[in-house]
XYZ file of C-alpha atoms in Angstrom:
757
model
C -47.079 32.437 -17.377
C -46.960 28.855 -18.801
C -44.036 26.634 -17.872
C -41.642 25.878 -20.759
C -40.482 22.291 -21.328
C -37.680 20.849 -23.398
C -38.830 18.265 -25.979
C -36.652 15.186 -25.834
C -36.753 12.599 -28.584
C -39.247 11.846 -31.351
C -42.868 11.296 -30.227
C -44.948 8.161 -30.848
C -48.666 8.353 -31.465
C -50.570 7.083 -28.449
C -49.457 5.091 -25.406
C -49.188 1.644 -26.966
C -46.493 -0.221 -24.972
C -45.683 -2.357 -28.007
C -44.009 0.661 -29.549
C -41.331 0.549 -26.855
C -38.298 -1.455 -27.993
C -37.091 -2.801 -24.624
C -38.586 -5.042 -21.976
C -37.249 -2.779 -19.208
C -39.090 0.275 -20.592
C -42.345 -1.690 -21.065
C -42.125 -2.879 -17.437
C -41.500 0.698 -16.283
C -44.474 1.974 -18.302
C -46.686 -0.589 -16.549
C -45.282 0.493 -13.145
C -45.964 4.171 -13.933
C -49.598 3.423 -14.843
C -50.073 1.657 -11.489
C -48.307 4.374 -9.461
C -50.462 7.356 -8.454
C -47.400 9.608 -8.292
C -46.699 9.268 -12.024
C -48.973 10.244 -14.915
C -47.808 9.042 -18.334
C -48.027 11.885 -20.863
C -46.473 10.358 -23.984
C -43.970 7.866 -25.376
C -40.945 8.938 -27.398
C -37.819 7.502 -28.922
C -34.271 8.741 -29.508
C -32.546 7.721 -32.719
C -28.770 7.726 -32.222
C -26.184 8.329 -34.937
C -25.259 4.633 -34.978
C -28.891 3.663 -35.606
C -29.617 2.398 -32.098
C -32.863 3.430 -30.387
C -33.567 4.586 -26.848
C -37.064 4.490 -25.320
C -38.453 7.586 -23.599
C -41.455 7.683 -21.253
C -42.551 11.268 -20.558
C -44.324 11.565 -17.213
C -45.669 14.160 -14.857
C -44.335 13.321 -11.411
C -46.611 14.424 -8.564
C -44.585 14.341 -5.343
C -46.417 15.481 -2.217
C -43.205 15.053 -0.183
C -41.718 18.114 -1.909
C -42.311 21.232 0.213
C -44.576 23.558 -1.763
C -42.299 26.483 -1.033
C -38.666 25.479 -1.099
C -35.593 27.578 -1.777
C -34.120 25.059 -4.212
C -36.832 25.417 -6.840
C -38.060 21.816 -7.094
C -41.810 21.734 -7.814
C -44.442 19.351 -6.538
C -45.249 18.590 -10.191
C -42.310 18.009 -12.503
C -42.217 16.839 -16.094
C -39.604 14.104 -16.462
C -38.346 11.922 -19.286
C -37.547 8.358 -18.223
C -34.926 7.254 -20.741
C -33.819 3.675 -21.385
C -30.719 2.731 -23.390
C -29.769 -0.774 -24.396
C -27.388 -2.215 -21.780
C -26.968 1.096 -19.936
C -28.194 2.627 -16.705
C -31.722 4.167 -16.968
C -31.704 7.955 -17.186
C -34.072 10.578 -15.823
C -34.151 13.965 -17.559
C -35.798 17.076 -16.077
C -37.790 18.631 -18.932
C -38.602 21.943 -17.267
C -36.465 24.641 -18.903
C -35.781 26.422 -15.616
C -35.211 23.253 -13.573
C -32.637 24.252 -10.918
C -28.995 23.357 -11.514
C -28.392 21.580 -8.238
C -25.776 19.077 -7.065
C -26.024 15.438 -8.118
C -26.674 16.046 -11.799
C -24.992 14.040 -14.540
C -22.794 15.652 -17.175
C -24.734 16.127 -20.423
C -24.384 18.532 -23.395
C -25.622 22.025 -22.607
C -28.325 21.781 -25.290
C -30.010 18.795 -23.616
C -32.321 18.589 -20.566
C -30.589 18.212 -17.207
C -29.898 14.633 -16.140
C -30.710 13.609 -12.554
C -27.953 11.568 -10.875
C -29.818 8.734 -9.165
C -27.174 6.012 -8.965
C -23.458 5.749 -8.414
C -23.071 2.036 -9.256
C -22.413 0.793 -12.783
C -25.397 -0.797 -14.536
C -23.678 -4.199 -14.525
C -24.008 -4.215 -10.722
C -27.230 -2.212 -10.389
C -29.323 -4.327 -12.792
C -29.140 -7.304 -10.440
C -31.386 -5.548 -7.909
C -33.060 -2.873 -10.058
C -36.845 -2.911 -10.509
C -39.149 -0.301 -12.099
C -40.940 0.181 -8.777
C -37.655 0.879 -6.940
C -36.669 3.228 -9.771
C -39.809 5.318 -9.396
C -39.415 5.460 -5.624
C -35.827 6.638 -6.029
C -36.977 9.441 -8.332
C -39.472 10.619 -5.704
C -36.785 10.378 -3.022
C -34.274 12.379 -5.097
C -36.735 15.190 -5.763
C -37.928 15.499 -2.165
C -34.463 15.243 -0.619
C -33.063 17.785 -3.081
C -35.933 20.171 -2.304
C -35.234 19.796 1.438
C -31.464 20.238 0.886
C -30.827 16.883 2.568
C -29.791 14.848 -0.457
C -26.136 15.683 0.129
C -25.544 14.372 3.655
C -23.557 16.386 6.173
C -20.996 13.581 6.405
C -20.758 13.168 2.627
C -17.665 14.644 0.931
C -18.258 17.833 -1.024
C -18.710 17.627 -4.787
C -16.176 19.255 -7.107
C -17.084 22.349 -9.111
C -16.659 20.627 -12.480
C -17.220 17.140 -13.793
C -14.112 15.033 -14.337
C -12.108 15.308 -17.532
C -11.015 12.277 -19.567
C -7.508 13.768 -19.892
C -4.762 13.767 -17.271
C -1.499 15.578 -16.778
C 0.881 13.794 -14.437
C 3.376 16.098 -12.772
C 6.605 15.054 -11.025
C 6.650 15.179 -7.214
C 7.420 18.582 -5.707
C 6.944 20.246 -9.073
C 5.882 23.497 -7.350
C 9.379 23.851 -5.872
C 11.272 22.541 -8.884
C 9.473 24.792 -11.362
C 11.178 27.759 -9.684
C 14.678 26.398 -10.319
C 16.165 28.276 -13.298
C 18.323 25.364 -14.533
C 15.386 22.965 -14.931
C 12.906 22.705 -17.782
C 9.491 21.039 -17.446
C 8.828 19.103 -20.637
C 5.757 17.029 -21.442
C 5.173 13.795 -23.322
C 1.820 12.354 -24.390
C 1.512 8.651 -23.582
C 0.420 6.938 -26.791
C -2.148 4.197 -26.111
C -2.079 3.015 -29.724
C -3.587 4.470 -32.908
C -2.142 7.848 -31.873
C -4.681 8.122 -29.037
C -3.700 9.544 -25.680
C -5.346 10.381 -22.394
C -2.301 11.001 -20.208
C 0.440 13.601 -20.535
C 3.487 13.133 -18.324
C 5.723 15.944 -17.145
C 9.439 15.550 -16.565
C 12.065 17.998 -15.348
C 15.201 18.008 -17.477
C 18.237 20.340 -17.527
C 17.603 23.321 -19.789
C 20.606 22.522 -21.952
C 19.263 19.042 -22.569
C 15.849 20.454 -23.421
C 17.308 22.803 -26.025
C 19.435 20.039 -27.519
C 16.448 17.727 -28.042
C 14.003 20.476 -28.978
C 11.634 19.767 -26.104
C 8.601 22.024 -25.741
C 7.612 23.547 -22.466
C 4.230 24.215 -20.918
C 4.035 27.427 -18.925
C 2.289 26.689 -15.638
C -0.093 29.157 -14.005
C -0.578 27.901 -10.455
C -3.419 30.069 -9.140
C -5.032 29.859 -5.702
C -8.532 31.327 -5.732
C -10.695 32.440 -2.782
C -13.028 29.910 -1.099
C -16.440 29.247 -2.646
C -19.598 27.600 -1.282
C -20.248 24.113 -2.594
C -23.297 24.117 -4.851
C -23.889 22.006 -7.922
C -21.453 20.390 -10.298
C -21.043 22.531 -13.422
C -20.589 21.388 -16.973
C -16.921 21.886 -17.741
C -16.406 24.977 -19.946
C -14.448 24.763 -23.189
C -13.453 28.430 -23.478
C -11.518 30.756 -21.240
C -14.532 33.069 -21.098
C -16.771 30.208 -19.994
C -14.307 29.352 -17.239
C -14.287 32.950 -16.065
C -18.109 33.104 -16.094
C -18.391 29.928 -14.000
C -16.131 31.276 -11.285
C -17.646 34.748 -11.489
C -21.099 33.287 -10.734
C -19.555 31.928 -7.561
C -18.082 35.293 -6.609
C -14.505 34.604 -7.718
C -12.600 37.006 -10.009
C -10.658 34.495 -12.079
C -9.786 36.988 -14.831
C -8.028 39.359 -12.447
C -6.005 36.520 -10.933
C -5.034 35.256 -14.376
C -3.724 38.539 -15.736
C -1.896 39.251 -12.472
C 0.068 36.038 -12.952
C 0.764 36.920 -16.608
C 2.161 40.298 -15.555
C 4.239 38.716 -12.794
C 5.828 36.314 -15.264
C 6.601 39.229 -17.602
C 8.592 41.243 -15.051
C 11.838 40.765 -16.958
C 10.186 40.632 -20.328
C 9.037 37.699 -22.440
C 9.899 36.523 -25.931
C 7.129 34.811 -27.836
C 7.485 31.046 -28.320
C 4.609 29.748 -30.401
C 5.495 26.134 -29.578
C 4.725 26.807 -25.936
C 1.379 26.050 -24.253
C -0.212 27.338 -21.040
C -1.493 25.144 -18.227
C -3.756 26.694 -15.595
C -3.686 24.890 -12.260
C -6.534 26.271 -10.185
C -6.846 25.601 -6.477
C -10.256 26.455 -5.037
C -11.167 25.839 -1.359
C -14.750 24.504 -1.056
C -16.974 25.214 1.951
C -20.305 23.549 2.748
C -22.029 26.835 3.605
C -21.346 30.550 3.693
C -19.076 31.487 6.606
C -17.889 27.924 7.228
C -14.280 26.809 6.971
C -13.381 25.098 3.675
C -13.501 21.290 3.884
C -11.352 20.536 0.860
C -9.437 22.155 -1.978
C -10.459 21.305 -5.519
C -7.479 21.261 -7.864
C -8.357 21.491 -11.536
C -6.244 22.139 -14.613
C -7.016 23.599 -18.036
C -4.682 23.495 -21.025
C -4.596 26.538 -23.280
C -3.104 25.815 -26.704
C -1.288 29.139 -27.074
C 1.794 30.564 -25.373
C 1.846 33.092 -22.551
C 2.638 36.008 -24.840
C -0.380 35.318 -27.066
C -2.516 35.066 -23.941
C -1.124 38.325 -22.588
C -1.792 40.135 -25.848
C -5.334 38.710 -26.033
C -6.123 39.912 -22.500
C -4.415 43.281 -22.971
C -2.066 42.552 -20.079
C 1.123 42.487 -22.210
C 2.466 45.051 -24.674
C 5.563 45.178 -26.860
C 7.401 48.491 -27.052
C 8.310 49.679 -30.566
C 11.386 48.008 -32.102
C 11.562 45.486 -29.256
C 11.269 41.694 -29.358
C 10.283 41.577 -25.705
C 6.783 41.811 -24.232
C 6.199 43.530 -20.906
C 3.349 43.972 -18.452
C 0.808 46.620 -19.418
C 0.201 48.418 -16.128
C -1.827 51.170 -17.809
C -4.892 48.900 -17.876
C -4.937 48.034 -14.189
C -5.608 44.357 -13.668
C -5.991 43.856 -17.418
C -8.204 44.824 -20.289
C -11.970 44.712 -20.065
C -13.154 41.069 -20.266
C -16.064 42.031 -22.499
C -13.979 43.501 -25.318
C -11.119 41.061 -25.668
C -10.698 38.004 -27.829
C -9.399 35.990 -24.868
C -12.968 35.001 -23.980
C -13.163 32.766 -27.067
C -9.828 31.033 -26.558
C -10.401 27.294 -26.369
C -9.280 25.375 -23.299
C -8.935 21.650 -22.682
C -10.008 20.455 -19.216
C -7.313 18.296 -17.626
C -7.356 16.118 -14.526
C -4.226 17.009 -12.603
C -2.286 14.208 -11.017
C 0.970 14.386 -9.141
C 3.206 11.348 -9.080
C 3.166 9.486 -5.797
C 6.085 10.395 -3.584
C 7.228 8.454 -0.543
C 5.104 10.475 1.872
C 1.994 9.901 -0.235
C 2.833 6.194 -0.527
C 2.868 5.970 3.259
C -0.454 7.756 3.488
C -2.062 5.430 0.938
C -0.558 2.402 2.698
C -1.728 3.457 6.141
C 1.850 3.891 7.343
C 2.633 6.748 9.696
C 5.396 9.193 8.773
C 6.613 8.860 12.340
C 9.569 6.458 12.554
C 9.293 5.672 8.840
C 12.548 7.365 7.844
C 14.635 5.007 9.947
C 17.736 3.452 8.469
C 17.362 -0.279 7.858
C 19.643 -2.938 6.441
C 18.359 -5.941 4.526
C 20.830 -8.806 4.551
C 19.993 -11.114 1.679
C 17.866 -10.050 -1.275
C 17.013 -13.453 -2.666
C 13.446 -14.586 -3.266
C 12.119 -13.577 0.156
C 14.425 -10.608 0.689
C 13.632 -9.091 -2.711
C 9.894 -9.418 -2.059
C 10.290 -7.702 1.320
C 12.310 -4.967 -0.410
C 9.523 -4.432 -2.937
C 6.780 -4.324 -0.316
C 8.613 -1.937 1.999
C 9.380 0.327 -0.956
C 5.697 0.413 -1.926
C 4.736 1.525 1.590
C 7.622 4.019 1.815
C 8.907 2.521 5.049
C 12.608 2.638 5.859
C 15.753 4.016 4.260
C 17.416 0.826 3.090
C 20.809 -0.701 2.468
C 20.807 -4.056 0.668
C 23.655 -6.512 1.308
C 24.123 -9.646 -0.803
C 27.093 -11.113 -2.712
C 25.061 -13.187 -5.195
C 24.114 -12.528 -8.800
C 20.773 -13.149 -10.497
C 20.717 -16.575 -12.119
C 18.255 -17.979 -14.624
C 16.190 -19.959 -12.120
C 15.891 -16.961 -9.767
C 13.397 -15.269 -12.087
C 10.647 -17.688 -10.989
C 10.522 -16.417 -7.392
C 12.655 -13.262 -7.417
C 11.308 -9.788 -8.214
C 14.075 -9.348 -10.786
C 13.326 -9.775 -14.473
C 14.965 -11.666 -17.315
C 16.959 -8.554 -18.234
C 18.632 -8.634 -14.800
C 20.254 -12.056 -15.231
C 23.966 -11.747 -14.452
C 23.630 -8.584 -12.359
C 24.222 -8.497 -8.635
C 20.942 -9.185 -6.864
C 21.321 -5.970 -4.884
C 21.528 -3.911 -8.088
C 18.625 -5.769 -9.699
C 16.416 -5.215 -6.659
C 17.418 -1.574 -6.438
C 16.513 -1.152 -10.110
C 13.051 -2.664 -9.598
C 12.097 -0.850 -6.369
C 13.482 2.500 -7.510
C 11.099 2.326 -10.477
C 8.188 2.690 -8.044
C 9.010 6.368 -7.669
C 10.145 9.315 -9.725
C 13.769 9.500 -10.804
C 16.132 9.094 -7.883
C 13.512 9.812 -5.222
C 13.882 6.249 -3.899
C 17.429 4.959 -4.089
C 18.545 2.254 -1.641
C 22.253 1.744 -1.019
C 23.804 -1.544 -2.101
C 26.764 -3.607 -0.882
C 27.766 -6.579 -3.005
C 29.346 -8.641 -0.265
C 28.548 -11.088 2.509
C 26.718 -9.598 5.470
C 29.218 -11.272 7.815
C 32.334 -9.952 6.117
C 33.008 -7.661 9.026
C 36.339 -6.588 7.538
C 34.351 -4.660 4.943
C 33.939 -1.178 6.384
C 30.758 -0.568 4.402
C 29.154 -3.702 5.829
C 30.019 -2.731 9.392
C 28.933 0.861 8.862
C 25.521 -0.280 7.620
C 24.963 -2.825 10.387
C 25.948 -0.400 13.144
C 24.146 2.690 11.792
C 20.827 0.982 11.102
C 17.918 1.106 13.505
C 17.034 -2.424 12.419
C 18.918 -5.114 10.513
C 16.783 -7.716 8.741
C 18.395 -11.075 8.026
C 16.637 -12.627 5.031
C 19.617 -14.713 3.934
C 17.823 -17.947 4.935
C 21.143 -19.089 6.414
C 22.130 -20.099 9.939
C 25.480 -18.369 10.005
C 24.359 -14.771 9.496
C 22.059 -14.435 12.547
C 24.544 -16.316 14.718
C 27.543 -14.260 13.620
C 25.916 -10.843 13.956
C 24.774 -11.827 17.458
C 28.410 -11.935 18.572
C 29.151 -8.265 17.862
C 27.969 -5.701 20.392
C 28.294 -2.739 18.029
C 25.711 -4.109 15.594
C 22.194 -2.687 15.952
C 19.016 -4.502 16.829
C 18.420 -7.329 14.374
C 15.690 -9.651 13.171
C 15.660 -12.832 11.141
C 12.923 -13.604 8.609
C 12.598 -16.817 6.649
C 10.210 -19.226 4.995
C 10.064 -22.878 6.023
C 11.244 -25.215 3.229
C 7.703 -26.380 2.536
C 6.880 -22.804 1.589
C 3.792 -22.893 3.812
C 5.085 -21.231 6.956
C 6.817 -17.926 7.631
C 8.963 -17.134 10.666
C 10.123 -13.867 12.213
C 12.573 -13.702 15.111
C 13.304 -10.277 16.608
C 15.806 -9.182 19.243
C 14.726 -6.897 22.045
C 15.509 -3.206 21.740
C 18.504 -3.378 24.112
C 19.811 -6.597 22.513
C 19.820 -8.394 25.843
C 18.400 -11.437 24.035
C 20.064 -11.826 20.666
C 19.122 -13.837 17.627
C 21.423 -16.756 18.408
C 19.860 -17.062 21.880
C 16.314 -16.908 20.484
C 16.984 -19.531 17.806
C 16.979 -22.544 20.216
C 13.697 -21.298 21.684
C 12.207 -21.357 18.191
C 13.278 -25.001 17.763
C 11.776 -25.839 21.139
C 8.459 -24.405 19.962
C 8.699 -26.503 16.794
C 9.189 -29.633 18.928
C 6.422 -28.911 21.414
C 3.624 -27.457 19.254
C 0.981 -29.079 17.087
C 1.971 -26.898 14.142
C 5.610 -27.955 14.520
C 5.095 -31.539 13.360
C 4.927 -30.505 9.686
C 6.592 -27.111 9.968
C 9.932 -28.092 8.413
C 8.643 -30.791 6.084
C 10.651 -30.892 2.881
C 13.964 -29.805 4.399
C 17.255 -30.959 2.943
C 18.912 -31.379 6.298
C 19.687 -35.032 5.666
C 22.451 -33.944 3.303
C 24.457 -32.237 6.010
C 23.858 -30.994 9.516
C 22.067 -27.652 9.627
C 21.521 -27.542 5.894
C 17.870 -27.168 5.378
C 15.640 -25.455 7.938
C 15.700 -22.249 5.900
C 16.524 -23.578 2.455
C 13.975 -22.257 -0.042
C 15.494 -23.864 -3.128
C 12.673 -26.390 -3.120
C 9.467 -26.229 -5.167
C 7.834 -23.083 -3.804
C 5.619 -20.832 -5.890
C 6.023 -17.101 -6.283
C 2.615 -16.772 -4.632
C 3.944 -18.563 -1.549
C 6.941 -16.243 -1.330
C 4.764 -13.180 -1.841
C 2.289 -14.257 0.837
C 5.070 -14.841 3.339
C 6.776 -11.569 2.404
C 3.542 -9.609 2.811
C 3.086 -10.967 6.330
C 6.721 -10.512 7.302
C 7.178 -6.997 5.939
C 4.097 -5.794 7.840
C 5.169 -7.528 11.052
C 8.728 -6.214 10.803
C 7.262 -2.724 10.878
C 4.936 -3.593 13.776
C 7.521 -5.385 15.919
C 10.118 -2.660 15.296
C 7.964 -0.356 17.407
C 7.833 -2.839 20.306
C 10.817 -3.025 22.678
C 10.586 -6.746 23.435
C 12.074 -9.780 21.732
C 9.658 -11.909 19.729
C 9.169 -15.168 17.876
C 6.220 -15.283 15.492
C 5.269 -18.085 13.145
C 2.530 -18.008 10.512
C 1.363 -21.443 9.479
C -0.607 -21.920 6.284
C -3.132 -24.629 5.594
C -2.206 -26.262 2.296
C -5.785 -26.936 1.219
C -7.299 -23.470 1.559
C -4.214 -21.291 2.252
C -5.728 -19.977 5.494
C -3.040 -18.533 7.769
C -2.841 -18.939 11.544
C -0.499 -16.814 13.652
C 1.562 -18.398 16.425
C 3.355 -16.252 19.000
C 6.011 -17.894 21.153
C 7.117 -16.361 24.437
C 10.809 -15.491 24.560
C 12.728 -16.256 27.752
C 15.736 -14.322 29.027
C 18.914 -16.178 28.221
C 22.374 -16.445 29.700
C 25.790 -17.516 28.456
C 28.148 -19.523 30.640
C 31.746 -20.424 29.811
C 32.924 -23.921 30.630
C 35.782 -26.057 29.333
C 36.623 -23.660 26.512
C 33.005 -23.548 25.304
C 30.050 -21.206 25.830
C 26.692 -22.667 26.867
C 23.532 -20.735 25.956
C 20.760 -21.566 28.399
C 17.438 -19.748 28.793
C 15.239 -19.239 31.834
C 12.564 -21.671 30.597
C 15.041 -24.579 30.643
C 16.145 -23.694 34.160
C 12.534 -23.596 35.352
C 11.828 -26.894 33.610
C 14.805 -28.591 35.271
C 13.753 -27.395 38.703
C 10.153 -28.491 38.101
C 11.286 -31.999 37.069
C 13.493 -32.215 40.179
C 10.698 -31.139 42.524
C 8.295 -33.662 40.996
C 10.575 -36.573 41.943
C 11.927 -35.471 45.312
C 13.171 -37.011 47.559
C 14.387 -39.279 44.713
C 16.843 -38.139 42.096
C 15.880 -37.929 38.442
C 17.441 -37.038 35.137
C 17.359 -37.337 31.366
C 19.044 -36.188 28.198
C 19.674 -32.681 26.856
C 18.907 -31.847 23.221
C 20.324 -28.903 21.350
C 23.022 -28.131 18.798
C 26.661 -27.131 18.701
C 28.245 -24.394 16.637
C 31.842 -25.488 16.186
C 32.993 -22.158 14.765
C 31.580 -20.148 17.636
C 32.510 -22.850 20.191
C 28.996 -22.496 21.516
C 26.490 -25.076 22.768
C 22.824 -24.121 22.438
C 20.359 -25.894 24.730
C 16.967 -26.415 23.105
C 15.163 -28.695 25.567
C 15.546 -31.329 28.267
C 13.736 -34.655 28.191
C 12.377 -36.321 31.364
C 13.633 -39.679 32.572
C 12.721 -42.698 30.375
C 10.367 -45.113 32.133
C 13.108 -47.770 32.504
C 15.333 -45.433 34.525
C 16.402 -46.346 38.069
C 16.253 -43.745 40.825
C 16.501 -43.619 44.613
C 17.410 -41.140 47.353
C 21.123 -41.146 46.538
C 21.471 -41.978 42.855
C 20.021 -42.092 39.359
C 20.663 -44.321 36.372
C 19.022 -43.134 33.162
C 17.163 -45.706 31.113
C 17.017 -45.925 27.316
C 13.390 -46.842 26.570
C 12.017 -44.792 23.654
C 15.076 -42.517 23.435
C 16.174 -43.554 19.934
C 12.700 -42.925 18.543
C 12.452 -39.615 20.385
C 15.850 -38.432 19.096
C 15.028 -39.471 15.536
C 11.770 -37.529 15.686
C 13.516 -34.479 17.151
C 16.127 -34.591 14.416
C 13.559 -34.951 11.663
C 11.334 -32.167 12.999
C 14.239 -29.704 13.185
C 15.946 -30.458 9.862
C 18.690 -32.514 11.593
C 19.781 -29.473 13.566
C 18.733 -30.503 17.073
C 20.090 -33.689 18.617
C 21.704 -35.217 21.685
C 24.253 -32.928 23.378
C 24.478 -34.289 26.938
C 22.883 -35.372 30.184
C 21.122 -33.755 33.103
C 20.195 -35.047 36.542
C 19.109 -33.766 39.926
C 20.717 -33.996 43.323
C 18.713 -34.936 46.433
C 17.369 -32.513 49.035
C 19.901 -30.237 50.696
C 22.577 -31.227 48.134
C 24.338 -28.634 46.022
C 24.469 -28.703 42.240
C 28.219 -29.296 42.175
C 29.318 -32.482 40.358
C 30.216 -35.394 42.629
C 33.164 -37.718 41.989
C 30.703 -40.125 40.385
C 29.432 -37.306 38.169
C 32.980 -36.511 37.047
C 33.581 -40.121 36.067
C 30.341 -40.071 34.051
C 31.315 -36.814 32.330
C 34.696 -38.274 31.405
C 33.063 -41.397 30.004
C 30.508 -39.403 27.958
C 33.177 -37.090 26.575
C 35.007 -40.119 25.231
C 31.880 -41.238 23.400
C 31.262 -37.751 21.978
C 34.924 -37.469 20.946
C 34.230 -39.995 18.196
C 32.421 -37.148 16.384
C 34.808 -34.536 17.810
C 31.956 -33.106 19.880
C 31.931 -31.803 23.479
C 29.487 -33.159 26.033
C 27.341 -31.063 28.368
C 26.166 -31.983 31.850
C 23.591 -29.995 33.818
C 23.007 -30.755 37.506
C 20.087 -29.314 39.484
C 20.555 -28.860 43.206
C 19.184 -27.059 46.238
C 17.659 -23.593 45.894
C 17.311 -24.031 42.129
C 21.045 -23.964 41.538
C 22.198 -25.465 38.236
C 25.797 -26.381 37.527
C 27.009 -26.319 33.919
C 29.907 -28.534 32.944
C 31.410 -29.050 29.477
C 34.043 -31.683 28.719
C 35.743 -31.890 25.352
C 38.382 -34.426 24.313
C 40.138 -33.189 21.188
């Protein structure tokens, strides 16, 4: 019996390559003539409705790599049409009428020859490496691999049953649960893309009373789970209900029976016809790779039927209306339903729809690579300015944290440049503006942070205290000094972190307390300044600060010229690291420095030392283990002579606290022997000026340190007391206390503060 072939295009007379309209098709013709696996039979052309031409080269492909007897049905000799369109990917059509409908075929009209799916890249990318010779080799490879059933790799995801539809229905999250609630109505709106064209239909649950008031139309949803099927080829999407049934029936699935069962179930209490209503079939089909194997995925596909459920029930014979009744009921006399062959339902038109469900918080985490574990923790964000608002946006996108925003400020005109708020938010509280923006990432009220329009250190506000004590983590993004210092004083407040951008906009900083809050933010802050002073990256870290205006004014002031990109880059780093460091129990200081020329970012991690607080003279001195070790090391270096130097740090007058940042060794002009030490002054002014400049005028001279000789305690001598008294008089000019540290035997360190009011 002769093999039947599908003619494709209009034939040319002869094999003259000049008749081909494109260079690519002429090159391919030449390659076919030189390739023993391809015999050119004829040249054809396709004339499109817009007048454009496509070239067709009809060949007989002789592929000795195809097993002569294979279950798939690929033959060693196949007639193919090599089709070339202007500016589009080359096509290959199988001209044999009974060519097998396998996987990896392109979607074409049912009246045309099957199209082999050779490439997954767009032509714009493929044409840069495409050659006729490679094209012919790929055809041979496709045919042989398909015949051997190895084209679809074991590790390759299974194909869907149908090709994708250009239309989408977007359903609200958890629609399957909400659709069962009697007081809600699922209405649909087509999203107009202009010129009355649409591709997306959005669903929204509204109260039934509201739906009736506004005349909203409902779509009846048929959510049907079908039995598993074996993954085969991708089918052309049917356009009738009968075609849909036939497709599933060929795969051993009784779609019709499932459909009418759902219709009858919905008609238990009777149905009144509503001709404005439509039906949406949501079909869930588990796909297995082979018979007897567990399904690997579930294909979810939707089809829109442009009639209501009653019309469908009547067409299938599954609904009847008793005489003199307006209600339709299930027709149980016909079993599962009427006979599919004798009912008009088979010709009902359906519209294939891609089903999409709006992203909920759990899905956002999955897409962001964020684990559900520990993601529902309560967090408080203190300060939702430029940096804080960006962190709020990023954490909302990843679905991490249940947030409370605290900030007393309103959105001003200049904030729009770096803040996530928009022009329409000017005049609103920043907390409300940020909440408005981040809530819009999700459906309705699914994401709704709490807001407190007050200062984060107004501890008389019960809401502020409740948030700070209930949270698993408090993030200070106020870019102030007072907030991290104040919250460090209250034991009831939860673990906290401070995030800020250096005034240059280049560097980002994150300081995190340990899980038990043994080392709090105010005790970590001086260690951060010490790293600034003693690291290569620290020399330019705080460039651009406004600290010269007043002490402590500018190390975190971002009211300079900083782009939105700079804020976003810093926020992206910080929001990710907040999540990472939250899961670690230890305290941390991390700095990300950015190269201004190429914006490359380098991470710096600074070790955090345990810290202690000592009361002296009505003040509290914060001193960490590193300083103590440094003092003892300097003493041991000079023994048996004494040594000493100055102490640098800063003083918080409100907290009556002195923070030690670092100790400087003895200047070279100092005098020291076995029983005394007189500190010199060489280079000190320059050193103090540099320290002040590098730390935004925050760190400066706060006192003196010296060592005692071998076998001497750290207690101040009478000479030491006279020196302390003298220094306190000098510091009293600025109403400042003076600190003296003395290092003695066994590593003992005495701490003395003298303040003359």
